[in-house]
Coordinates of C-alpha atoms (C1' of nucleotides) in Angstrom, one line a residue:
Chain H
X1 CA 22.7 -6.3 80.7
X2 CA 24.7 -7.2 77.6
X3 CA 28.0 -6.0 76.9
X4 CA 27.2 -5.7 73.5
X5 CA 29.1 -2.6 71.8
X6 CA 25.3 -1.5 70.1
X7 CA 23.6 -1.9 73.7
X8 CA 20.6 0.1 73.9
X9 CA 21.9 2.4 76.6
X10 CA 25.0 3.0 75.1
X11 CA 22.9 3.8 71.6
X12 CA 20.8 5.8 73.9
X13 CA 23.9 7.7 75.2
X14 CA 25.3 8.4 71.8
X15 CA 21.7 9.7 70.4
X16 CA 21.7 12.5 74.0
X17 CA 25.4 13.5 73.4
X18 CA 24.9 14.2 69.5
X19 CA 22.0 16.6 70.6
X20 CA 23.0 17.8 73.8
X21 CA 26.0 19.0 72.2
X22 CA 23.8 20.5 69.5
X23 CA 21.2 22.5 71.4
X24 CA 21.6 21.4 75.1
X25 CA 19.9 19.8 77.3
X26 CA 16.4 21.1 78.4
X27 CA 16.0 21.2 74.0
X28 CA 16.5 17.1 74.3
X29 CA 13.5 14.3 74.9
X30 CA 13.0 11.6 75.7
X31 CA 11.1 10.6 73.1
X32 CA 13.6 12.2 70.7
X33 CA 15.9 9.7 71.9
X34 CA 13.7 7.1 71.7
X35 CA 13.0 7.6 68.2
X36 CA 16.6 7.8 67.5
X37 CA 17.3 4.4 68.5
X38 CA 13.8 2.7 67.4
X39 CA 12.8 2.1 70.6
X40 CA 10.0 3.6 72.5
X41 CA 10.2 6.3 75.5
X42 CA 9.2 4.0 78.0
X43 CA 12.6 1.9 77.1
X44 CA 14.4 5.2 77.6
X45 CA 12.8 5.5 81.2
X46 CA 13.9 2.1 82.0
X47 CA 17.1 2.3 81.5
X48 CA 17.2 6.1 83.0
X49 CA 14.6 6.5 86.1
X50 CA 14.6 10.3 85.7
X51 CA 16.2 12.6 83.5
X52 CA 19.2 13.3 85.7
X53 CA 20.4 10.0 85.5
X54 CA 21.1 10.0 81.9
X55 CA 22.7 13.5 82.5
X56 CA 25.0 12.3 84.8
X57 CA 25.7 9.0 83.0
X58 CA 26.0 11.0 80.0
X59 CA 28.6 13.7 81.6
X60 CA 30.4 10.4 83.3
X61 CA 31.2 9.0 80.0
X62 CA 32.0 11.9 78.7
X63 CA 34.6 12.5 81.2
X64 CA 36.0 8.8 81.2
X65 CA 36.7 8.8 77.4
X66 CA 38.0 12.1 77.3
X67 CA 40.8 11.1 79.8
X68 CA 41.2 7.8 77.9
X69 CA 41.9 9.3 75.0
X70 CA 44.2 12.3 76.3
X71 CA 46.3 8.9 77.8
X72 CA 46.4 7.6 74.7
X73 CA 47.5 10.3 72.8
X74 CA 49.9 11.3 75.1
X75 CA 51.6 8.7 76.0
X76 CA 54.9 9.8 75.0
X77 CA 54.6 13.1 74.6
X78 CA 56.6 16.5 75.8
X79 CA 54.6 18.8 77.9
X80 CA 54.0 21.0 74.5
X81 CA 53.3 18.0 72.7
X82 CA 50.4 17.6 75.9
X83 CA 48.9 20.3 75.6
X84 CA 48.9 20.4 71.7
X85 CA 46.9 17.3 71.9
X86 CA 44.3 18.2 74.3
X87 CA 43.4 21.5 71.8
X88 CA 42.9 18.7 69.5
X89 CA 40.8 16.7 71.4
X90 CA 38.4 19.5 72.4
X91 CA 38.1 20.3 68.6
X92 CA 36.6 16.8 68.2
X93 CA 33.5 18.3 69.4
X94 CA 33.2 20.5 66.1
X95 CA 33.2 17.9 64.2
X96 CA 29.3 17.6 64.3
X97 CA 28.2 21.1 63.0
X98 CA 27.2 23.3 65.6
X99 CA 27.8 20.8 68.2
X100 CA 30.4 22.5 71.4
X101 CA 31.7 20.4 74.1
X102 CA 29.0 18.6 76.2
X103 CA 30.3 19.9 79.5
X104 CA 30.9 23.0 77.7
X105 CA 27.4 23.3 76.9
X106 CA 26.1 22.1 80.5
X107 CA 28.2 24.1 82.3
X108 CA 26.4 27.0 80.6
X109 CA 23.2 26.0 81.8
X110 CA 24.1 25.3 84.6
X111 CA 22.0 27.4 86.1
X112 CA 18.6 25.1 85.3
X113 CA 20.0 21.8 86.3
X114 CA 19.8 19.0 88.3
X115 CA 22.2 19.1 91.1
X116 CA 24.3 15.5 90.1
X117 CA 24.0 16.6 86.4
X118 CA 26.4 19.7 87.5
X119 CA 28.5 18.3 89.4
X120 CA 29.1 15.4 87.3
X121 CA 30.3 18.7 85.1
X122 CA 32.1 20.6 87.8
X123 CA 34.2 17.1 88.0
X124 CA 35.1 17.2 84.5
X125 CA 36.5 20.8 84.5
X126 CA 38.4 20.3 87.6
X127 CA 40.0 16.9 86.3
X128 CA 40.6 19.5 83.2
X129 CA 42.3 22.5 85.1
X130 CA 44.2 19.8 87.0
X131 CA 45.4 18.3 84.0
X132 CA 46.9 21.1 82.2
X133 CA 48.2 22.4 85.5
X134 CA 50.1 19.6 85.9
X135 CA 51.5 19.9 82.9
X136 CA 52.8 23.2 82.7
X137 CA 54.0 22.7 86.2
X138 CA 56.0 19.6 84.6
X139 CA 57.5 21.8 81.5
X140 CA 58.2 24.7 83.3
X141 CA 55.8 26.4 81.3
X142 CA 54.0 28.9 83.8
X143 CA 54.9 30.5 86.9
X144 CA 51.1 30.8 88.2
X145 CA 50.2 26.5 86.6
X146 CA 46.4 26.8 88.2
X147 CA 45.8 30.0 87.0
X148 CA 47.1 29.6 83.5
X149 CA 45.6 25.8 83.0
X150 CA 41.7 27.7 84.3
X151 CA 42.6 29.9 81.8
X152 CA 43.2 27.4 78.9
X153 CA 40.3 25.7 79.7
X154 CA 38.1 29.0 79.0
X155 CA 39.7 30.1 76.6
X156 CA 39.2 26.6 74.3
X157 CA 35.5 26.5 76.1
X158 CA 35.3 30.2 74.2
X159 CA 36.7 29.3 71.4
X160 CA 34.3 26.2 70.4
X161 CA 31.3 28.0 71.6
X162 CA 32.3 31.5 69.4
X163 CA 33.0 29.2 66.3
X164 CA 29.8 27.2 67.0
X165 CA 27.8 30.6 67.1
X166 CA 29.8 32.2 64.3
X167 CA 29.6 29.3 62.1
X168 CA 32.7 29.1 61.4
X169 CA 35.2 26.7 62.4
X170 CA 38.9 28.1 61.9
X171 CA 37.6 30.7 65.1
X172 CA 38.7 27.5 66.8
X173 CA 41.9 26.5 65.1
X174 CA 43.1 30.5 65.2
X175 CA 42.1 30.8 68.8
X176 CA 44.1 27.6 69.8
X177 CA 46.8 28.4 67.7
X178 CA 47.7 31.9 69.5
X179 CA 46.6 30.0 72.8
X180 CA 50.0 28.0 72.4
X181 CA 51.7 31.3 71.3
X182 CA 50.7 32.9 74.2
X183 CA 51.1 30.7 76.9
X184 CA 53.1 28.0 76.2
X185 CA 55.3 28.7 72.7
Chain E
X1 CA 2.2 51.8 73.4
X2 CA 3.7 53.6 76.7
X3 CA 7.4 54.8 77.3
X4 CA 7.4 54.8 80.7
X5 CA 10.6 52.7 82.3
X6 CA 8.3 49.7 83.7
X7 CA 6.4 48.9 80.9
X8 CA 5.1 45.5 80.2
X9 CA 7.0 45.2 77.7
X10 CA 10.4 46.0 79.1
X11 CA 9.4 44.1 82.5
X12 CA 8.8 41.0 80.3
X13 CA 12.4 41.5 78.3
X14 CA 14.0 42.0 82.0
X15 CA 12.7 38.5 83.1
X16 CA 13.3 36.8 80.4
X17 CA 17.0 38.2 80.5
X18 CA 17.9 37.2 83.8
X19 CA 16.3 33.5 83.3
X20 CA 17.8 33.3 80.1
X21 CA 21.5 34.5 81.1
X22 CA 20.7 31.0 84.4
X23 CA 19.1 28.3 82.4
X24 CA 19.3 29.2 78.8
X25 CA 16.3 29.4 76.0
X26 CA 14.7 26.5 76.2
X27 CA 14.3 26.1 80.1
X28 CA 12.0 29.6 80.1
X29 CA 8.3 30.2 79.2
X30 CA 6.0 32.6 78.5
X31 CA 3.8 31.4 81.6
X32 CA 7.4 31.8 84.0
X33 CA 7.3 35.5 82.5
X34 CA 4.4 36.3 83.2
X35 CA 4.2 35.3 86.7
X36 CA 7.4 36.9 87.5
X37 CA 5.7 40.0 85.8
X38 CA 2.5 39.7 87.6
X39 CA 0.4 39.2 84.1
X40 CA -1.0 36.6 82.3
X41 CA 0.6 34.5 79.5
X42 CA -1.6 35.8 77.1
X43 CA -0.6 39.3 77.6
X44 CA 3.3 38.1 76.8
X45 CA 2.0 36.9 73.4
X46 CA 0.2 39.8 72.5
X47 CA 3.8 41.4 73.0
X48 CA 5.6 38.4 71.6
X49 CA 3.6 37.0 69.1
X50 CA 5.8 34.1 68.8
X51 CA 9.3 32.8 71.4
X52 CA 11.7 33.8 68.6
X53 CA 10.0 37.7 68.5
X54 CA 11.1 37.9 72.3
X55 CA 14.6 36.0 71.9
X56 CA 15.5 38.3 68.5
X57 CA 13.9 41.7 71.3
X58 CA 16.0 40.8 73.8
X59 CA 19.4 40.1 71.9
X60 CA 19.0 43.8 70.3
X61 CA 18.5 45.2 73.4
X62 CA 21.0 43.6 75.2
X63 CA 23.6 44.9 71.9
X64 CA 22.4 48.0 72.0
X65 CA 22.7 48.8 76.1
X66 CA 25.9 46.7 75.6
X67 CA 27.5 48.9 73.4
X68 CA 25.8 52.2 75.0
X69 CA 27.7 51.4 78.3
X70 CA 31.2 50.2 76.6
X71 CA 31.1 53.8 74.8
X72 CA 30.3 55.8 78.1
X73 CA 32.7 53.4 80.1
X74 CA 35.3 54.3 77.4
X75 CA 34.9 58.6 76.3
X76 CA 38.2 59.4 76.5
X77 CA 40.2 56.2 77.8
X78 CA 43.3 55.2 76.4
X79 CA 43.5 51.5 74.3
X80 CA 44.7 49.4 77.3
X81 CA 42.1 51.4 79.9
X82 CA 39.3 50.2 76.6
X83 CA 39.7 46.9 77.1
X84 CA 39.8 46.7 80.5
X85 CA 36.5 48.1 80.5
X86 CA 35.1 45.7 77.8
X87 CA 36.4 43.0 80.3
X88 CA 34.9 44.8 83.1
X89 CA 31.0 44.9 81.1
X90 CA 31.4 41.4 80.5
X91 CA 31.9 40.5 84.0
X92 CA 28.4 42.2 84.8
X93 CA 26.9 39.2 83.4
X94 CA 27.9 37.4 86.6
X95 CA 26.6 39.5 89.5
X96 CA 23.9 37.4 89.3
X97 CA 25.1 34.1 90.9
X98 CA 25.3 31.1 88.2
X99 CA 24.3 33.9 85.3
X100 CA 26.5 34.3 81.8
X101 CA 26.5 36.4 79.4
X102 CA 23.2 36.0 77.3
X103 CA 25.0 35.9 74.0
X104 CA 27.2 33.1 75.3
X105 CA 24.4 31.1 76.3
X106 CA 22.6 31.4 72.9
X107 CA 25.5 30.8 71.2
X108 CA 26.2 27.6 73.3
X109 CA 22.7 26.6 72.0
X110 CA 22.5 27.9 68.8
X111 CA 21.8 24.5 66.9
X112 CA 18.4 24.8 68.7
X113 CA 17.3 27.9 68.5
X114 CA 15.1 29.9 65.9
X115 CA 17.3 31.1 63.2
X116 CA 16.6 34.8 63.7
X117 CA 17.7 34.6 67.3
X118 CA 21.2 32.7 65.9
X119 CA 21.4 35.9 63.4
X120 CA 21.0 38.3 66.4
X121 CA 23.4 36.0 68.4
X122 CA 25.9 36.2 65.5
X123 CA 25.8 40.1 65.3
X124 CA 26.3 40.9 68.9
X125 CA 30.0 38.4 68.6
X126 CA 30.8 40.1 65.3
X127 CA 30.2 43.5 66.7
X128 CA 32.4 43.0 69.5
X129 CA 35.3 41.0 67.6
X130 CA 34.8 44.1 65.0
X131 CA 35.5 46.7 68.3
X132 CA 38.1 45.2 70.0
X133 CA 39.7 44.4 66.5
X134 CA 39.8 48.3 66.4
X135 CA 41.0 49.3 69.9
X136 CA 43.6 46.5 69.5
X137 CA 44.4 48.2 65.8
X138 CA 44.1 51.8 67.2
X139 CA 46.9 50.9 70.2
X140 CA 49.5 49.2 68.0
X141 CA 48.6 46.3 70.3
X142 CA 48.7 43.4 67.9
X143 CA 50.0 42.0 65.3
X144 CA 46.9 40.4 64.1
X145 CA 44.4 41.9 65.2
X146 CA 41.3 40.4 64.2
X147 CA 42.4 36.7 65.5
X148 CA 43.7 38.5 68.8
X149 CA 40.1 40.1 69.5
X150 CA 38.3 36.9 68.5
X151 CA 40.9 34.8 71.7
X152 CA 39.8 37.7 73.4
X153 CA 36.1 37.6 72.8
X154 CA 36.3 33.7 73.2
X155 CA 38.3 33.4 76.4
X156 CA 36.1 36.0 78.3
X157 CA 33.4 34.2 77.4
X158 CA 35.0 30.9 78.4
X159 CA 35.9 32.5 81.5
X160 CA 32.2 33.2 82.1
X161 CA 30.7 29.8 81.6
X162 CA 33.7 28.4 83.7
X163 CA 33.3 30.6 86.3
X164 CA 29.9 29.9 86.7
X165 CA 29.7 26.0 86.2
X166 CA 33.1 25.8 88.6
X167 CA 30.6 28.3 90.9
X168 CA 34.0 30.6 91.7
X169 CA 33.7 34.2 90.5
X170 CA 37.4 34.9 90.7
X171 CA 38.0 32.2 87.8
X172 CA 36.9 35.1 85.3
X173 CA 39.2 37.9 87.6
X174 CA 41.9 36.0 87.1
X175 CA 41.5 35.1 83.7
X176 CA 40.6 38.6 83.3
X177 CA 43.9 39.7 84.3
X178 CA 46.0 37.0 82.7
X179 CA 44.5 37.4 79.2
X180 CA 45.4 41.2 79.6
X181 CA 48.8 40.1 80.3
X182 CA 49.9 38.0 77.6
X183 CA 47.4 40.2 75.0
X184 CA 48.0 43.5 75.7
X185 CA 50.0 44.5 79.2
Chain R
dG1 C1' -3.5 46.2 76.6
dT2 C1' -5.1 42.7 79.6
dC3 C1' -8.1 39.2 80.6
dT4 C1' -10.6 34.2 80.6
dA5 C1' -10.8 30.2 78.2
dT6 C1' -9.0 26.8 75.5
dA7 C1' -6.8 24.5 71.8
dA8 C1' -3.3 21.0 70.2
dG9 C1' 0.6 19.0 71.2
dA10 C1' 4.9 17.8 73.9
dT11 C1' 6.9 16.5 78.3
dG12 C1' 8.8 13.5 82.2
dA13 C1' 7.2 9.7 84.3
dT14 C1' 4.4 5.2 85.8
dA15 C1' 1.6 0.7 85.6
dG16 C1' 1.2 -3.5 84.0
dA17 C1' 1.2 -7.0 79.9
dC18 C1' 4.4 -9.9 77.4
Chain X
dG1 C1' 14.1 -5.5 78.4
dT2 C1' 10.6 -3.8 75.6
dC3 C1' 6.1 -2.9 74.8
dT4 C1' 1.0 -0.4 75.0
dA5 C1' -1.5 2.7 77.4
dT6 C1' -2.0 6.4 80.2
dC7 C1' -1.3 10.3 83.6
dA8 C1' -0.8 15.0 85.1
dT9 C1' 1.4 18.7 83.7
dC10 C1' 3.5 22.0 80.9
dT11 C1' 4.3 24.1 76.3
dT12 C1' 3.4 27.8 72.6
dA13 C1' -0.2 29.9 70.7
dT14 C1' -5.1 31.7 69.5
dA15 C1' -10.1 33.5 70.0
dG16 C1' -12.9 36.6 71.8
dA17 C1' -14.8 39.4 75.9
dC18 C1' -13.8 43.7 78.5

DNA sequence: GTCTATAAGATGATAGAC
DNA sequence: GTCTATCATCTTATAGAC
């Protein structure tokens, strides 16, 4: 398996997310992908045995990068400044038309999935709440840090999926904004 | 066409709406309705002539019977006692285990679905940003009252989708109660 | 209004050549 | 690791009998 940046999988990965995000999963195939990446859908099957491994690959990713990047963009940052830059790193989603947050998007169909796809989701939304928890537990910003990081989370969650729906992307900015007014200004 | 309360058609809508509200659009099929409705999947096309006649059906009704109950859950309540019921209708959505609201799921997959269904999506979230705007409005409860019922709106419906994907029905309680805190208590 | 039958295509997945 | 070829099944949808 080469380590290659363009690797098929990875290409494959990046063609799932795009659409997943877009119009979820059970709306994405294999073939689609295949297509995407000029290969053919047996190539897809042999790098992903079943459809619930490139779910949970997918979601595992997902997850990985999104903590990577919060590190990095909070490396020396006050516990405002934190939270500030995880609103903006769930906006990245939006930046695709339409598109809401992958786990966002599974964890509303959760319902229909394969087991390891939603936990691989559950993960990411804990890892979340814990995050923000800890925090507004670090900046004093909260006497009840659990409840009021679970509700963050929704609330963004909301927010990209109302301005994905409503076509119309300030819902997000606006709703973050008076997030941080709320809870943490 | 008959009126009486269990008529195909209606059984049909009622199938689809608790599949939908699990698994979302794509994951149900006419042949899944019509087992579940004891008919055959013919019978839910001569009803449906195509899948986006029975997604755009089922998004009015559940608007209409939406706003039917929030006006006889609300005759002669005060602002504050108004929204608590509106966060109250929402939470129906949830009694059955791993469902959401159907709006919130076809608005999670709106860049999939037919664009008549998105229309009908995008109705229902204007109509309820539109009454909450006014009950907000009505109670002196906001300075802003439009962007306050849309983080309203949004973190309900966040609160739904988590609560479902984290499989823990007192994530929407208690960001139930904490969104009437900061918003309006 | 419901049925049987079927079309025409997509789906996840597998076997085996190269 | 990618391909061709194929499978069994499911999908939305239609035609025509009752």
């Amino acid at each position: 398996m080469s380590n290659a940046p363009n690797a098929t999988v990875e290409r494959i990965l990046d063609a799932a997310e795009t659409r997943i995000k877009l119009t979820g999963y059970n709306a994405v195939s294999f073939r689609e992908l295949a297509d995407a990446v000029s290969v053919k859908s047996a190539s897809v099957d042999y790098h992903f045995p079943a459809k619930a491994d490139l779910g949970v690959a997918l979601v595992k990713r997902y997850h990985e990068r999104f903590f990577e990047a919060l590190a990095a963009n909070t490396a020396s940052a006050t516990p405002r400044q934190k939270l500030r830059a995880f609103a903006a790193l769930y906006r990245e989603a939006l930046n695709n038309n339409g598109a809401i947050c992958l786990c966002g998007m599974l964890g509303a169909e959760s319902g229909g999935l394969p087991r390891p796809v939603v936990r691989a989701v559950r993960g990411f939304f804990e890892a979340n709440i814990a995050w923000i928890g800890a925090v507004l537990k670090d900046g004093a910003l909260s006497d009840a840090p659990r409840d009021d990081a679970t509700l963050i989370v929704a609330s963004l969650q909301g927010a990209l999926m109302l301005a994905a729906s409503l076509d119309d992307l300030s819902v997000y900015d606006r709703a973050a904004k008076r997030i941080a007014r709320f809870a943490f200004a």
